[in-house]
Structures are given as C-alpha cells and as structure tokens.
Short mmCIF file of C-alpha atoms in Angstrom, two decimals:
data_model
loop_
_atom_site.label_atom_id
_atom_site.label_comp_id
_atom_site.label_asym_id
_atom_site.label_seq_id
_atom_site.Cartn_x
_atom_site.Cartn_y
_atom_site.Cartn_z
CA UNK A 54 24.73 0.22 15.04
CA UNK A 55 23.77 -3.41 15.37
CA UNK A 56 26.12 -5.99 16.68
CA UNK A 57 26.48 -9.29 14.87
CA UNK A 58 26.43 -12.42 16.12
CA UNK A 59 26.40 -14.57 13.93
CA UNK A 60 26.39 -14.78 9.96
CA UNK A 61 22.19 -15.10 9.95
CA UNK A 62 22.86 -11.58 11.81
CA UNK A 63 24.82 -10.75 9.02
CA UNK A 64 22.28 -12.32 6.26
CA UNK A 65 19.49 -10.42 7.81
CA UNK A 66 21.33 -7.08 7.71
CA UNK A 67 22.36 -7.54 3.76
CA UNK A 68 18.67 -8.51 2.76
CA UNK A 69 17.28 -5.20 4.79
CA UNK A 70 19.88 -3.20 2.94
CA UNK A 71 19.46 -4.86 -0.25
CA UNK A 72 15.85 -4.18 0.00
CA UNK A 73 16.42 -0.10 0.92
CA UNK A 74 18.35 -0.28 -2.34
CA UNK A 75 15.84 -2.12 -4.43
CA UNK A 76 12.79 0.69 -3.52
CA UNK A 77 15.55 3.30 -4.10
CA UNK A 78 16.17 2.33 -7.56
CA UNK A 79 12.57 1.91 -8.38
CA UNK A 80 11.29 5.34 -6.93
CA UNK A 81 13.60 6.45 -10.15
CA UNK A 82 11.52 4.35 -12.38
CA UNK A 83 8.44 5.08 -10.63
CA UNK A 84 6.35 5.71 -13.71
CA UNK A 85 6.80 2.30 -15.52
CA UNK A 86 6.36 0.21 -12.67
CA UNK A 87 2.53 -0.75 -10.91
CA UNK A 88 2.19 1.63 -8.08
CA UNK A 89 0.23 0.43 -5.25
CA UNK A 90 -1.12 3.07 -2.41
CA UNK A 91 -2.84 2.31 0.50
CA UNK A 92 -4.67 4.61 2.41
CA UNK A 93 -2.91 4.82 6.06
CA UNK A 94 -5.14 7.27 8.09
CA UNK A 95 -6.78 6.71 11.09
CA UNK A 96 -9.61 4.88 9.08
CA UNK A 97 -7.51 2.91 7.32
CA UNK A 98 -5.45 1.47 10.14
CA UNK A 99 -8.58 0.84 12.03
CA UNK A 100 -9.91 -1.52 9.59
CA UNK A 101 -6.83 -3.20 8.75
CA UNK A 102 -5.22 -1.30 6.08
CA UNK A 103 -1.68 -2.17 7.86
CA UNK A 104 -2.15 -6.02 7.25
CA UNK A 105 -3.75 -5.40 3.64
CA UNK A 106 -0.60 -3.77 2.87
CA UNK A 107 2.05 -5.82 4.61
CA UNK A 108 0.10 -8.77 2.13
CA UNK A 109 0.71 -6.78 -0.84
CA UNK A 110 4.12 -6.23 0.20
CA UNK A 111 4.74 -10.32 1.22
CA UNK A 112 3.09 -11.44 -1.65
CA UNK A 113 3.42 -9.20 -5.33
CA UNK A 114 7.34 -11.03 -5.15
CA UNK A 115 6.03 -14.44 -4.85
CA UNK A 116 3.47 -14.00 -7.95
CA UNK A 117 6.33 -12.17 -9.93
CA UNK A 118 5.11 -8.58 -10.00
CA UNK A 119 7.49 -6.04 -9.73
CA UNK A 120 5.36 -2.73 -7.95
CA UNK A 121 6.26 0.44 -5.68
CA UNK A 122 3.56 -0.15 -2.49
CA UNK A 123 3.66 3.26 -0.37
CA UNK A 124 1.07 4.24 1.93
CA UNK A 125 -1.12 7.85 1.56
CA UNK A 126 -3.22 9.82 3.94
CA UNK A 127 -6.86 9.39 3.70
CA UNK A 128 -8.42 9.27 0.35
CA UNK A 129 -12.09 10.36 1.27
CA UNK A 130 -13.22 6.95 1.43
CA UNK A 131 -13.72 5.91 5.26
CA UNK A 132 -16.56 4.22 4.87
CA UNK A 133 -14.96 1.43 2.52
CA UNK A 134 -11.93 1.45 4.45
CA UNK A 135 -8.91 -0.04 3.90
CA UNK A 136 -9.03 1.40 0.28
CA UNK A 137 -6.13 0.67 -2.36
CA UNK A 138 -5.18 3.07 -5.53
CA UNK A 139 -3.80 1.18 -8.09
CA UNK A 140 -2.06 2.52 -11.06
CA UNK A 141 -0.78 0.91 -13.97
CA UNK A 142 1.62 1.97 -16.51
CA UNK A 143 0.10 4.34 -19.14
CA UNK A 144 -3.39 3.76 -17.33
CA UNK A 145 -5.78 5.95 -14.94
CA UNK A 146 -5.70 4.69 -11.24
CA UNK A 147 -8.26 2.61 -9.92
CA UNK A 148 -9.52 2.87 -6.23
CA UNK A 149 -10.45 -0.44 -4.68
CA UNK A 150 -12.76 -0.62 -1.61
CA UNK A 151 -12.68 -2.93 1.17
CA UNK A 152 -9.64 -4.45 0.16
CA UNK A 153 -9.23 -7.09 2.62
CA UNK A 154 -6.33 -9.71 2.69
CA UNK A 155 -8.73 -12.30 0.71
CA UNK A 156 -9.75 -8.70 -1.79
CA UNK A 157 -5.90 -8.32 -1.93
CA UNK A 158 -5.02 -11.46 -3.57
CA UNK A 159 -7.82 -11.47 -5.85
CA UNK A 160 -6.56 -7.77 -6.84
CA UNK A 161 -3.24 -9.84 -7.91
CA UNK A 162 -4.39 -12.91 -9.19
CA UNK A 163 -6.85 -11.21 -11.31
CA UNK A 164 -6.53 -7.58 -11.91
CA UNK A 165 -2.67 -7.06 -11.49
CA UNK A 166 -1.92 -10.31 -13.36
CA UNK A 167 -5.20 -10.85 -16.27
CA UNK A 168 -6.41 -6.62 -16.31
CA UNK A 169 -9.78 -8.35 -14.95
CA UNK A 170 -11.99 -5.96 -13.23
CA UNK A 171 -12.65 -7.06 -9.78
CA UNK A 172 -15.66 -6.09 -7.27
CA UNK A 173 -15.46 -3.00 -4.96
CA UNK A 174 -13.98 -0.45 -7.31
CA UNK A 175 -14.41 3.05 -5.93
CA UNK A 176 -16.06 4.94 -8.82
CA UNK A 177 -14.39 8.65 -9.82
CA UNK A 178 -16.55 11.07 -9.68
CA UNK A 179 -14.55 14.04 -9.88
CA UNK A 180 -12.87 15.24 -13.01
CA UNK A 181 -9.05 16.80 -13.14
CA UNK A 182 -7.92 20.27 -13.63
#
C-alpha cells in the first residue's frame, strides 16, 4: 500500500482509482461506446504503437469523446505498423495503418469527430463466418 504524504498524494490516488472505475463501468457498455484497439505485438511496439496509444488515451478526453482504448496482439499487419481498429457504434471496424501521433489526431479530428475517411485505411479482404 502507498503511503501518503501529502493531500496531492492523496489527489493522485483518487484520480487513479476514479479512473479504474470509469473503464470498469464502460467495459459494461462496451457496445455503444467507440472502441479503439491498438495492435501491441512486437511490431507494434517497435514502431511506436505504445506512444500512438498513450495519445489516444491523453487526448479523446480533451476533444470530448468518450471511447474504450485496449491494446490486441498482432493484427497481421507488420508492415504498416502501429495499426489501429476502430469501431463505431452500429458500424464495421476500420483498420488504420501507420497511425502515427500526427495520423492519431487526424483519426479524431476527422474521422472520430466528422465520419471523414482518412488516408491509410487497411482494406478487409477477408469475409466472416
């Protein structure tokens, strides 16, 4: 258990636990909410898929989107590593390639806010059982 010091301690400690609680709540809800994925394998990290999603994470508050960002294994897509899966409510998931911190926050200003299209998308070619 952590000590406390002083009441910052003690602000620090409520938001981390306030936040636990927040993604709790909205794994329940999981299907009406924007779900953000980001492929975490070896690939991934390598090309920076830890910073794209830490700016997904930072930012989605701050532009007033409410999303569940997890991370996934690989997705098959090394070669456009760090790739993002995007899915709406009520919509098919998208795959985004080379989503770089710059990529991310055209993903949200145009895409996740407008439903504009934005370069990179990883075409499906595969069709579900």
């Amino acid at each position: 258990m952590e000590k406390i010091k002083s009441l910052a301690d003690l602000k620090r400690i409520k938001e981390n636990v306030q936040t636990k609680i927040d993604l709790r709540e909205k794994s329940e809800q999981v299907e009406n909410l924007i779900q953000i994925k980001v492929a975490m394998a070896t690939c991934g990290i390598a090309a920076g898929s830890k910073d794209t999603m830490n700016y997904f994470i930072e930012n989605l508050e701050k532009n007033g989107i409410t999303a569940v960002v997890t991370q996934t294994g690989c997705m098959g897509y090394c070669y456009a590593e760090p790739t993002v899966e995007i899915t709406k409510p009520g919509k098919d998931p998208i795959v985004f390639g080379h989503v770089t911190e710059e990529r991310a926050e055209e993903i949200i200003q145009k895409y996740l806010k407008n439903d504009e299209l934005v370069a990179d998308i990883i075409p499906v070619n595969f069709e579900t059982i």
